[in-house]
XYZ file of C-alpha atoms in Angstrom:
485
model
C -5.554 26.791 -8.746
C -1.792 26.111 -8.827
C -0.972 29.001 -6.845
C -3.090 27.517 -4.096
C -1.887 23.911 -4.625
C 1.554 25.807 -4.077
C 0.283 26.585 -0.623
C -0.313 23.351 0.852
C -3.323 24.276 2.056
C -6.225 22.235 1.111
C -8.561 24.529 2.172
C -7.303 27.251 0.214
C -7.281 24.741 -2.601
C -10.989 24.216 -2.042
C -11.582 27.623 -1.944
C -9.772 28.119 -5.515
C -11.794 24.974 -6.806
C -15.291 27.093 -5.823
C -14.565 29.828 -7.187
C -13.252 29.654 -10.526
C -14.349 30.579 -13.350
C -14.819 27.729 -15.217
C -17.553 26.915 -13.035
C -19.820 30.471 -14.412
C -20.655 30.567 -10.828
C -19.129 30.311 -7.335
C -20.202 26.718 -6.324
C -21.739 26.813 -2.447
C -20.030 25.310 0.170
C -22.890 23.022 0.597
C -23.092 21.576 -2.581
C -18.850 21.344 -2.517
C -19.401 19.396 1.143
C -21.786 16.389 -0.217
C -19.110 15.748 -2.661
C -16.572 15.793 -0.255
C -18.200 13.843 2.723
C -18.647 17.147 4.926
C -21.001 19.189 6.166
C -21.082 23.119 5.562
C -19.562 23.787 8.708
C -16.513 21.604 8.423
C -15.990 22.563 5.081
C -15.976 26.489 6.538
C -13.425 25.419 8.972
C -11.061 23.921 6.977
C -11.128 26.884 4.055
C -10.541 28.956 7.361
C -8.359 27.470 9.416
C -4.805 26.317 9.705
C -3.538 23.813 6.823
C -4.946 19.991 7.194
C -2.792 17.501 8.284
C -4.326 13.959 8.052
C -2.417 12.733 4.907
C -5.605 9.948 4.541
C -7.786 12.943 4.173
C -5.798 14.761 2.266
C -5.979 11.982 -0.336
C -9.751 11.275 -0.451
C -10.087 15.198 -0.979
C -7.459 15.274 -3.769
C -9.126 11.897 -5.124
C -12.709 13.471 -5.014
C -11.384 16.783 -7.206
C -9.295 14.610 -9.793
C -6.460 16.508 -8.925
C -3.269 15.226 -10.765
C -0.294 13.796 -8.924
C 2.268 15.800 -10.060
C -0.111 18.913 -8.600
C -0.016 17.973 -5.004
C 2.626 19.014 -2.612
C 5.156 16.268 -2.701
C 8.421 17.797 -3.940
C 11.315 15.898 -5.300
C 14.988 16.253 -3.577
C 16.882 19.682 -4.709
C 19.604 18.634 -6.751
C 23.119 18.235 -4.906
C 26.471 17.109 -5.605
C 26.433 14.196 -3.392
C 22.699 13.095 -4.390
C 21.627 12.142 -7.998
C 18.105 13.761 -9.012
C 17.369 10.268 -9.629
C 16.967 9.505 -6.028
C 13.812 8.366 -4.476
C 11.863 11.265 -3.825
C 11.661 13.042 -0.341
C 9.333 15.053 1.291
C 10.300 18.651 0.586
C 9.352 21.318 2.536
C 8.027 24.337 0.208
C 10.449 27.019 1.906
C 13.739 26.202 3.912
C 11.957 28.882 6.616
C 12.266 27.176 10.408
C 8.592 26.840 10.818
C 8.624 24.644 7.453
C 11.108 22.235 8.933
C 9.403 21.978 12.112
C 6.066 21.013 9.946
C 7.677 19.314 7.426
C 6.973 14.627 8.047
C 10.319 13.479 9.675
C 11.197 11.104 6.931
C 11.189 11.241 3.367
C 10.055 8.432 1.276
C 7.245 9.102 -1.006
C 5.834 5.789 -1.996
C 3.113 5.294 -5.265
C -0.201 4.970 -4.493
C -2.352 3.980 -7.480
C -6.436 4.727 -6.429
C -9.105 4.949 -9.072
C -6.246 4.949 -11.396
C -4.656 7.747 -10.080
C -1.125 7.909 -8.688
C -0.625 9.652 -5.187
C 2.638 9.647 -3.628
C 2.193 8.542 0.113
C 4.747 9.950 2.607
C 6.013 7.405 4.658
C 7.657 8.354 8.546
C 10.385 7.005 9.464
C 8.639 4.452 12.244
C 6.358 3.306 9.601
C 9.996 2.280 7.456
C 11.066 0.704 10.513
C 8.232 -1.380 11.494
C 7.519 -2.231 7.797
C 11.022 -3.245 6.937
C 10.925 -0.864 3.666
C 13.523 0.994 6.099
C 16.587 -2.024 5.466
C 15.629 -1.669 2.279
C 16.229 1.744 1.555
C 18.956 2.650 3.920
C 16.823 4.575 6.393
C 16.889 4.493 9.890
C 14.132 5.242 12.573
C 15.626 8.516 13.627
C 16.168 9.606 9.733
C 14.619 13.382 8.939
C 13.661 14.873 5.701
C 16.897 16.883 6.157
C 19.346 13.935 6.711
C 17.575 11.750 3.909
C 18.566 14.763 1.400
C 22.378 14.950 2.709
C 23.346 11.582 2.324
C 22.433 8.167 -0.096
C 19.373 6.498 1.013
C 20.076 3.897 -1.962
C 23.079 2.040 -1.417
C 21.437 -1.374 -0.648
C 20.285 -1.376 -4.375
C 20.995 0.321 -7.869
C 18.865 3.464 -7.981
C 17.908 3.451 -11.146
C 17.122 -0.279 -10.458
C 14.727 1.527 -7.773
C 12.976 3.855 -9.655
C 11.959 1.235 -12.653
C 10.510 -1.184 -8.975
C 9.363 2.002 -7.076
C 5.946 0.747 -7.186
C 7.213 -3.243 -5.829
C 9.402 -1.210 -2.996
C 6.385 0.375 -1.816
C 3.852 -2.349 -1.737
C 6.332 -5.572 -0.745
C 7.873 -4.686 2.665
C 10.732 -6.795 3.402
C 12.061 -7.701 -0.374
C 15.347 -9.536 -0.275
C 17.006 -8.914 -3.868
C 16.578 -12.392 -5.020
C 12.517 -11.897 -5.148
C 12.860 -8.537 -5.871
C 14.008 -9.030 -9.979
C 10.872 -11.650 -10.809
C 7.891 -9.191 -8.392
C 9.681 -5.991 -10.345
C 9.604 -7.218 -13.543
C 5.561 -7.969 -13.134
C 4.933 -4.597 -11.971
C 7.639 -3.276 -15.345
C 5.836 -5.326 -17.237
C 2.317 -7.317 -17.085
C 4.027 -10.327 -18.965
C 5.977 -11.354 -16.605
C 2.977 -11.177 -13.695
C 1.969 -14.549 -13.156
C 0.975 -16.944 -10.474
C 3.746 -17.245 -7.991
C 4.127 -12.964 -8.494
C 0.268 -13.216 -7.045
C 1.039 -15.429 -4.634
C 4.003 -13.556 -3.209
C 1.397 -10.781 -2.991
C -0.925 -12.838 -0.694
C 1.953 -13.465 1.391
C 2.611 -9.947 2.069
C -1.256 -9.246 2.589
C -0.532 -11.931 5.130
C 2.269 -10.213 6.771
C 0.302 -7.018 7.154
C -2.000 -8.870 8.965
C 0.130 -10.232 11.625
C 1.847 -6.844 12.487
C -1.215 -4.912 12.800
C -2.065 -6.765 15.545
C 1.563 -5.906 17.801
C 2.234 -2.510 15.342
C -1.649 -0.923 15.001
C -3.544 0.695 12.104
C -1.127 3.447 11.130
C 1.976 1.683 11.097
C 0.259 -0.996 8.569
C -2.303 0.903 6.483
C 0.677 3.037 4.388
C 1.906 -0.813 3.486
C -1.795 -1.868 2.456
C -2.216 1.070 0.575
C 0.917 0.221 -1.069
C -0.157 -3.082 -2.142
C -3.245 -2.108 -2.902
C -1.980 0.221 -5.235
C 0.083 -2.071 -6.871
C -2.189 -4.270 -7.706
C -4.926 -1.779 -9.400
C -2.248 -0.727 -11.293
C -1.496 -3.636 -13.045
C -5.035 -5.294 -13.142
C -6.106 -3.829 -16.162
C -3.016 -5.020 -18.040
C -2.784 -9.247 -16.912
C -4.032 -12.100 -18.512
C -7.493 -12.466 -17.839
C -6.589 -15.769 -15.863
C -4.271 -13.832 -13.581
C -6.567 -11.084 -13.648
C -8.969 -13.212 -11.905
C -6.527 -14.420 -8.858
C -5.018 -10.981 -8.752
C -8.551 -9.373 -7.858
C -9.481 -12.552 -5.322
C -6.019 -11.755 -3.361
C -7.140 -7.559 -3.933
C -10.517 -8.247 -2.610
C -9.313 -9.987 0.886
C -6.840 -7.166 0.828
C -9.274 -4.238 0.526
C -11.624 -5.750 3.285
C -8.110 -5.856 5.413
C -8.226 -2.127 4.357
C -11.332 -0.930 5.656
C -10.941 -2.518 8.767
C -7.867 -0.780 9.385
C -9.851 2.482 8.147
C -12.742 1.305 10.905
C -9.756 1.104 13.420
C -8.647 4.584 13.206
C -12.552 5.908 13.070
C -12.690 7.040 9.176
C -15.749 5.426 8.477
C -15.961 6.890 5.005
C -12.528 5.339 3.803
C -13.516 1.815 5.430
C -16.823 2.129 3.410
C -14.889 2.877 -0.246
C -12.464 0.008 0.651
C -15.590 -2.289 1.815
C -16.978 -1.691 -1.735
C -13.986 -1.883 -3.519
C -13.616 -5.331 -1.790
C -17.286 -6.599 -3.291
C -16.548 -4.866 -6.616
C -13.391 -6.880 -7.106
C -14.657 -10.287 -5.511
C -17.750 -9.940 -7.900
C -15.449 -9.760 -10.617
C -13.328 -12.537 -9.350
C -16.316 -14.644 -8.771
C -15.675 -14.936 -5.169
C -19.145 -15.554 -3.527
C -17.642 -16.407 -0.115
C -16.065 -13.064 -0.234
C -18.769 -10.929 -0.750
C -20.971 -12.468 1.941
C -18.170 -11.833 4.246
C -18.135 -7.926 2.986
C -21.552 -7.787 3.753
C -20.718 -9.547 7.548
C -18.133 -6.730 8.045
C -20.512 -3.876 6.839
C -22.904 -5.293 9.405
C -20.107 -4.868 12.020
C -19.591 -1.244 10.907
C -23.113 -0.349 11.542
C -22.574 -1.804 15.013
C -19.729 0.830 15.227
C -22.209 3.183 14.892
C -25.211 2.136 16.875
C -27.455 0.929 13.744
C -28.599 -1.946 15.734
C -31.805 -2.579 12.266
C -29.171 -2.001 9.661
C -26.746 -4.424 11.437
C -29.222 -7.054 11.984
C -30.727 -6.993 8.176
C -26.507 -6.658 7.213
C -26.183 -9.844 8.971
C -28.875 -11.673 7.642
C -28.155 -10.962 3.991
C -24.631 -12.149 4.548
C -26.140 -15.470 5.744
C -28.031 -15.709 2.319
C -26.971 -19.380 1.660
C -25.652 -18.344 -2.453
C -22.701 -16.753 -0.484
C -21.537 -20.567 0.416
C -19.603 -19.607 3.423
C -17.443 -21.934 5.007
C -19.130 -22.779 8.682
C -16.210 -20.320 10.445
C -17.577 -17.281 8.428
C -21.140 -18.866 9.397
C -20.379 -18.972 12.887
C -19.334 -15.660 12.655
C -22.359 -14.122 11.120
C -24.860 -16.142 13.167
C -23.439 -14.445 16.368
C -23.314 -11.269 14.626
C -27.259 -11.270 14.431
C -27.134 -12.749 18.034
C -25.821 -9.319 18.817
C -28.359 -7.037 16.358
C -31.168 -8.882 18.306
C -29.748 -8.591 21.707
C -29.586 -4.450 21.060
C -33.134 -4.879 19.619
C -34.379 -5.832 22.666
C -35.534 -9.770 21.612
C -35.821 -11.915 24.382
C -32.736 -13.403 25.937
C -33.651 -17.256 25.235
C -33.776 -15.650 21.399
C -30.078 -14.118 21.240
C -28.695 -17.502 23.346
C -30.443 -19.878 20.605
C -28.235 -17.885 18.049
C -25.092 -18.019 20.265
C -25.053 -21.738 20.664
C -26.079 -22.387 16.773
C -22.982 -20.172 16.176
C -21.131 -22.107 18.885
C -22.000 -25.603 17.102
C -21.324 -23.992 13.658
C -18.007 -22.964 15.031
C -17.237 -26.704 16.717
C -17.705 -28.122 13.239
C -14.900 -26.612 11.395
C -12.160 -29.227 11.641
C -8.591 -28.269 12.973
C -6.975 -28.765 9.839
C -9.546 -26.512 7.764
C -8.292 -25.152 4.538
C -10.420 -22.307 4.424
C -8.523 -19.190 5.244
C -11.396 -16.213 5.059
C -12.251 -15.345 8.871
C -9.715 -17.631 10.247
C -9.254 -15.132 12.879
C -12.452 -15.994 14.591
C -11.678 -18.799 17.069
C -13.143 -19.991 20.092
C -11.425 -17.028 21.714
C -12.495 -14.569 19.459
C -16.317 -16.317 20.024
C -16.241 -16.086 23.197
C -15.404 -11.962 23.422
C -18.058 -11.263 21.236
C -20.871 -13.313 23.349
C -19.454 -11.366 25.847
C -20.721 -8.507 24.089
C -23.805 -9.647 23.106
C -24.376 -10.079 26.538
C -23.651 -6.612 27.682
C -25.986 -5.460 24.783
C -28.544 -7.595 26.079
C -28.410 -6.166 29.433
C -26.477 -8.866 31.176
C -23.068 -7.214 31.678
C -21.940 -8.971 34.829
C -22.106 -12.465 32.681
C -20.008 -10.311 30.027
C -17.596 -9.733 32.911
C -16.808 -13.345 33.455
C -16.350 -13.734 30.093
C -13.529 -11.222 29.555
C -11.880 -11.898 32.307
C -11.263 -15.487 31.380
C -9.948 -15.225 27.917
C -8.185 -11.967 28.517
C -6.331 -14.386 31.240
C -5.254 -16.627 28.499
C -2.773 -14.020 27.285
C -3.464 -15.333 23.783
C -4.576 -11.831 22.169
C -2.747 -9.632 20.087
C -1.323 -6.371 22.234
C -4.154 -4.311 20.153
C -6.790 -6.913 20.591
C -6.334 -7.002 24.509
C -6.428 -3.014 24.626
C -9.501 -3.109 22.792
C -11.721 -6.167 24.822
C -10.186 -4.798 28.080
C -11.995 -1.546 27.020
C -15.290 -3.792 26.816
C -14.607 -5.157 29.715
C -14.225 -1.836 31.643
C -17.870 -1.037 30.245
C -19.550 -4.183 31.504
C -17.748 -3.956 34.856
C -19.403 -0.117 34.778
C -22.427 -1.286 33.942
C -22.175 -3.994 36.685
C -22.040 -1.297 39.259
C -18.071 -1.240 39.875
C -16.521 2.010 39.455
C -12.978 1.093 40.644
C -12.622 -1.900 38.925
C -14.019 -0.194 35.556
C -11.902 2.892 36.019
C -8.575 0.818 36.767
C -9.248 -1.883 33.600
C -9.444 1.743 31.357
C -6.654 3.172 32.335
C -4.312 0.010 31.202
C -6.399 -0.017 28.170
C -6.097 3.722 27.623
C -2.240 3.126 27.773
C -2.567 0.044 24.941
C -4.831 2.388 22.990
C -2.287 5.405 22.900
C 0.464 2.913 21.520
C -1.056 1.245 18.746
C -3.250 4.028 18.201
C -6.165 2.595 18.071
C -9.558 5.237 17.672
C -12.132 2.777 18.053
C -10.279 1.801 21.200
C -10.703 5.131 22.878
C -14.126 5.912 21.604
C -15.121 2.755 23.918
C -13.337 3.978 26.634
C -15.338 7.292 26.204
C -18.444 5.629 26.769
C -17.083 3.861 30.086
C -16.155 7.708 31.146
C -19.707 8.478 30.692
C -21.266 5.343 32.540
C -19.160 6.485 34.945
C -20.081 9.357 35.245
C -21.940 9.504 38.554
C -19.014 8.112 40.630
C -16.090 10.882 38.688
C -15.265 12.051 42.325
C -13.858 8.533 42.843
C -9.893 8.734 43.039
C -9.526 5.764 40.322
C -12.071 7.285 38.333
C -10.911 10.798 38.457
C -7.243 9.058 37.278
C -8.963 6.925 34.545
C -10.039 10.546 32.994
C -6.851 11.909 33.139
C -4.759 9.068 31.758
C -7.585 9.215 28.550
C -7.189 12.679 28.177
C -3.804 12.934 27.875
């Protein structure tokens, strides 16, 4: 086993894992794939093929075989003259051969990951440092490599044996100036010190995170989430039970924040563990609102994938009135089933009765509301989705008019307005214009390739099918090839 954990190659690792001896028989790849979330056939491939690279992956598979931390591949710095070993550790590669370098992440910041109470160091690039502002804090720059981050300091903002006791704060609190940095590091030293403004400074980063995903996309924010996540299973266990309780409310908003982002880059599996992580931790902080509002998102994931019954029955037990939602979550579910009975074919005066109750439920909820969960569901945000309730229900050119007129607002996020323009390019297929579709793609195909955005282009796939029967059109031919590459 460690001589294939020495090869970075997960596959060979799996390999090891099925056939050793401790087991008193070679396990099958098919009973290996259930507990890995694969079928036969992918698991094949990867024992087979070249080394796998998706570092979220790579930790679900580690996760789901126990292995320790300090088994995986993430070396520590070699030892120099001008860099203590007590550094913060960089991605090594395992030989100093040229094809190592070349495959080797291009900056070197491993940051703790605590999951199932397990510690995984997460490698960090150096965009994701930049965009986060972990990068001011630890002296990198956006053009750092793993090569450059060994040959100079990468601590001189801070002490770095100050950094190594607050590793854990660095990695989940982007942007620490050093005057919060003492009182957050101490908590995480030591649960004594972790009290309400420590949990509170915690929300505010969840916060954060939730404004740049919209501008920086799912990749750039999920190492940060995963940070803070991680941070705060690792001290839950040890808090007062008072704090215990707030820590796991702000853990539970933060989670659901996690699986989204998960949903965003199409790992449906990962959004699902974070989805249930999110009810486990709101049931133990007694948060009923939040666990309807788990239940409203898993409903949206089956939409994702076409499960127009299990969305609708989702939807319907997140409405369950011991939830006690505040009316903006209840606006939000109510068109949710509007949309699970538009794609089961009820009648159209059926799935507008449920848009207007959600439009009334939505009109109620005063300006100055304090309730925070769902506040990103406006009159905007309403309007989109009865857009695509309305394409569901087979009335795409109304969904047209609807996109066009709050995509005109400009008042979307840059991901948000890559996303509904995709939408939009479906209804205007649907409607029976092939130009317009095709040209309304392409700009979304370019927003898509910034932030990165899966579920973006898996839409946009679609259009390229409903289009289909027009693909010798010029803008149609260059919709395809600005998707494609």
């Amino acid at each position: 086993m460690r001589e294939a954990l020495s090869s970075w190659h997960m596959g060979q690792v799996f390999y090891a894992y099925r056939t050793h001896p401790w087991h008193g028989r070679v396990l099958s790849q098919e009973a290996m794939a259930v507990w890995l979330g694969l079928n036969q056939a992918q698991l094949s491939r990867i024992e087979g093929g070249k080394p796998p690279q998706d570092l979220s992956k790579l930790m679900r598979w580690a996760h789901s075989l126990r292995i320790p931390a300090d088994l995986l591949w993430f070396k520590l710095p070699r030892p120099t003259q001008e860099v203590s070993t007590e550094t913060v550790p960089v991605v090594a590669p395992p030989e100093e051969t040229p094809s190592a370098r070349k495959e080797a992440p291009r900056v070197g910041v491993l940051l703790p990951v605590v999951i199932h109470g397990r510690t995984v160091l997460v490698p960090v690039n150096a965009e994701t440092l930049a965009a986060s502002g972990l990068g001011t804090l630890l002296g990198h720059s956006a053009d750092s490599t793993a090569t450059d981050a060994r040959e100079r300091d990468p601590m001189s903002p801070i002490n770095r044996r100050d950094f190594l006791r607050t590793g854990v704060a660095a990695a989940a609190l982007p942007g620490l100036g050093l005057d919060e940095l003492e009182p957050v590091a101490a908590a995480l030293d030591d649960a004594r010190y972790f009290d309400g403004p420590v949990v509170s400074y915690f929300r505010r980063q969840l916060e954060r995170a939730k404004r740049d995903d919209g501008a920086l996309g799912p990749r750039k924010t999920l190492p940060v989430m995963l940070g803070l996540m991680g941070a705060i299973e690792g001290r839950a266990r040890d808090v007062a039970p008072r704090v215990r309780r707030e820590l796991l409310a702000v853990g539970a908003e933060g989670a659901e924040f996690a699986g989204w982002l998960y949903r965003d880059i199409q790992q449906p599996q990962a959004a699902v563990f974070w989805y249930d992580r999110a009810m486990e931790w709101a049931q133990e902080a007694n948060d009923a609102a939040m666990q309807g509002y788990v239940l409203l998102k898993k409903s949206q994931m089956a939409y994702d994938e076409r499960d127009a019954l299990r969305m609708l029955t989702l939807a319907q037990a997140a409405g369950n009135a011991r939830w006690q939602l505040p009316a903006r979550v209840r606006a939000e579910v109510t068109q949710q089933e509007a949309l699970g009975r538009a794609m089961l074919g009820d009648p159209l005066d059926v799935v507008r009765g449920k848009l207007d109750t959600a439009q009334d439920l939505l009109d109620s909820v005063p300006e100055d509301d304090p309730n925070n969960l769902g506040a990103y569901f406006t009159g905007y945000t309403r309007l989109l989705r009865d857009a695509i309730t309305y394409t569901e229900a087979g009335k795409p050119s109304l969904a047209v008019d609807l996109f066009s007129d709050v995509l005109s607002t400009g008042r979307l996020s840059h991901r948000d307005t890559g996303f509904f323009n995709a939408r939009r390019a479906a209804a205007l297929a649907l409607s029976g214009e092939p130009d317009e579709a095709a040209n309304v793609g392409k700009a979304s195909a370019q927003v898509a390739r910034e932030v990165k955005s899966e579920r973006t282009v898996r839409v946009l796939g679609e259009v390229l099918l409903t289009l289909d029967r027009w693909r010798g059109r010029p803008a149609v031919r260059e919709f395809r090839e600005s998707l494609i590459a």
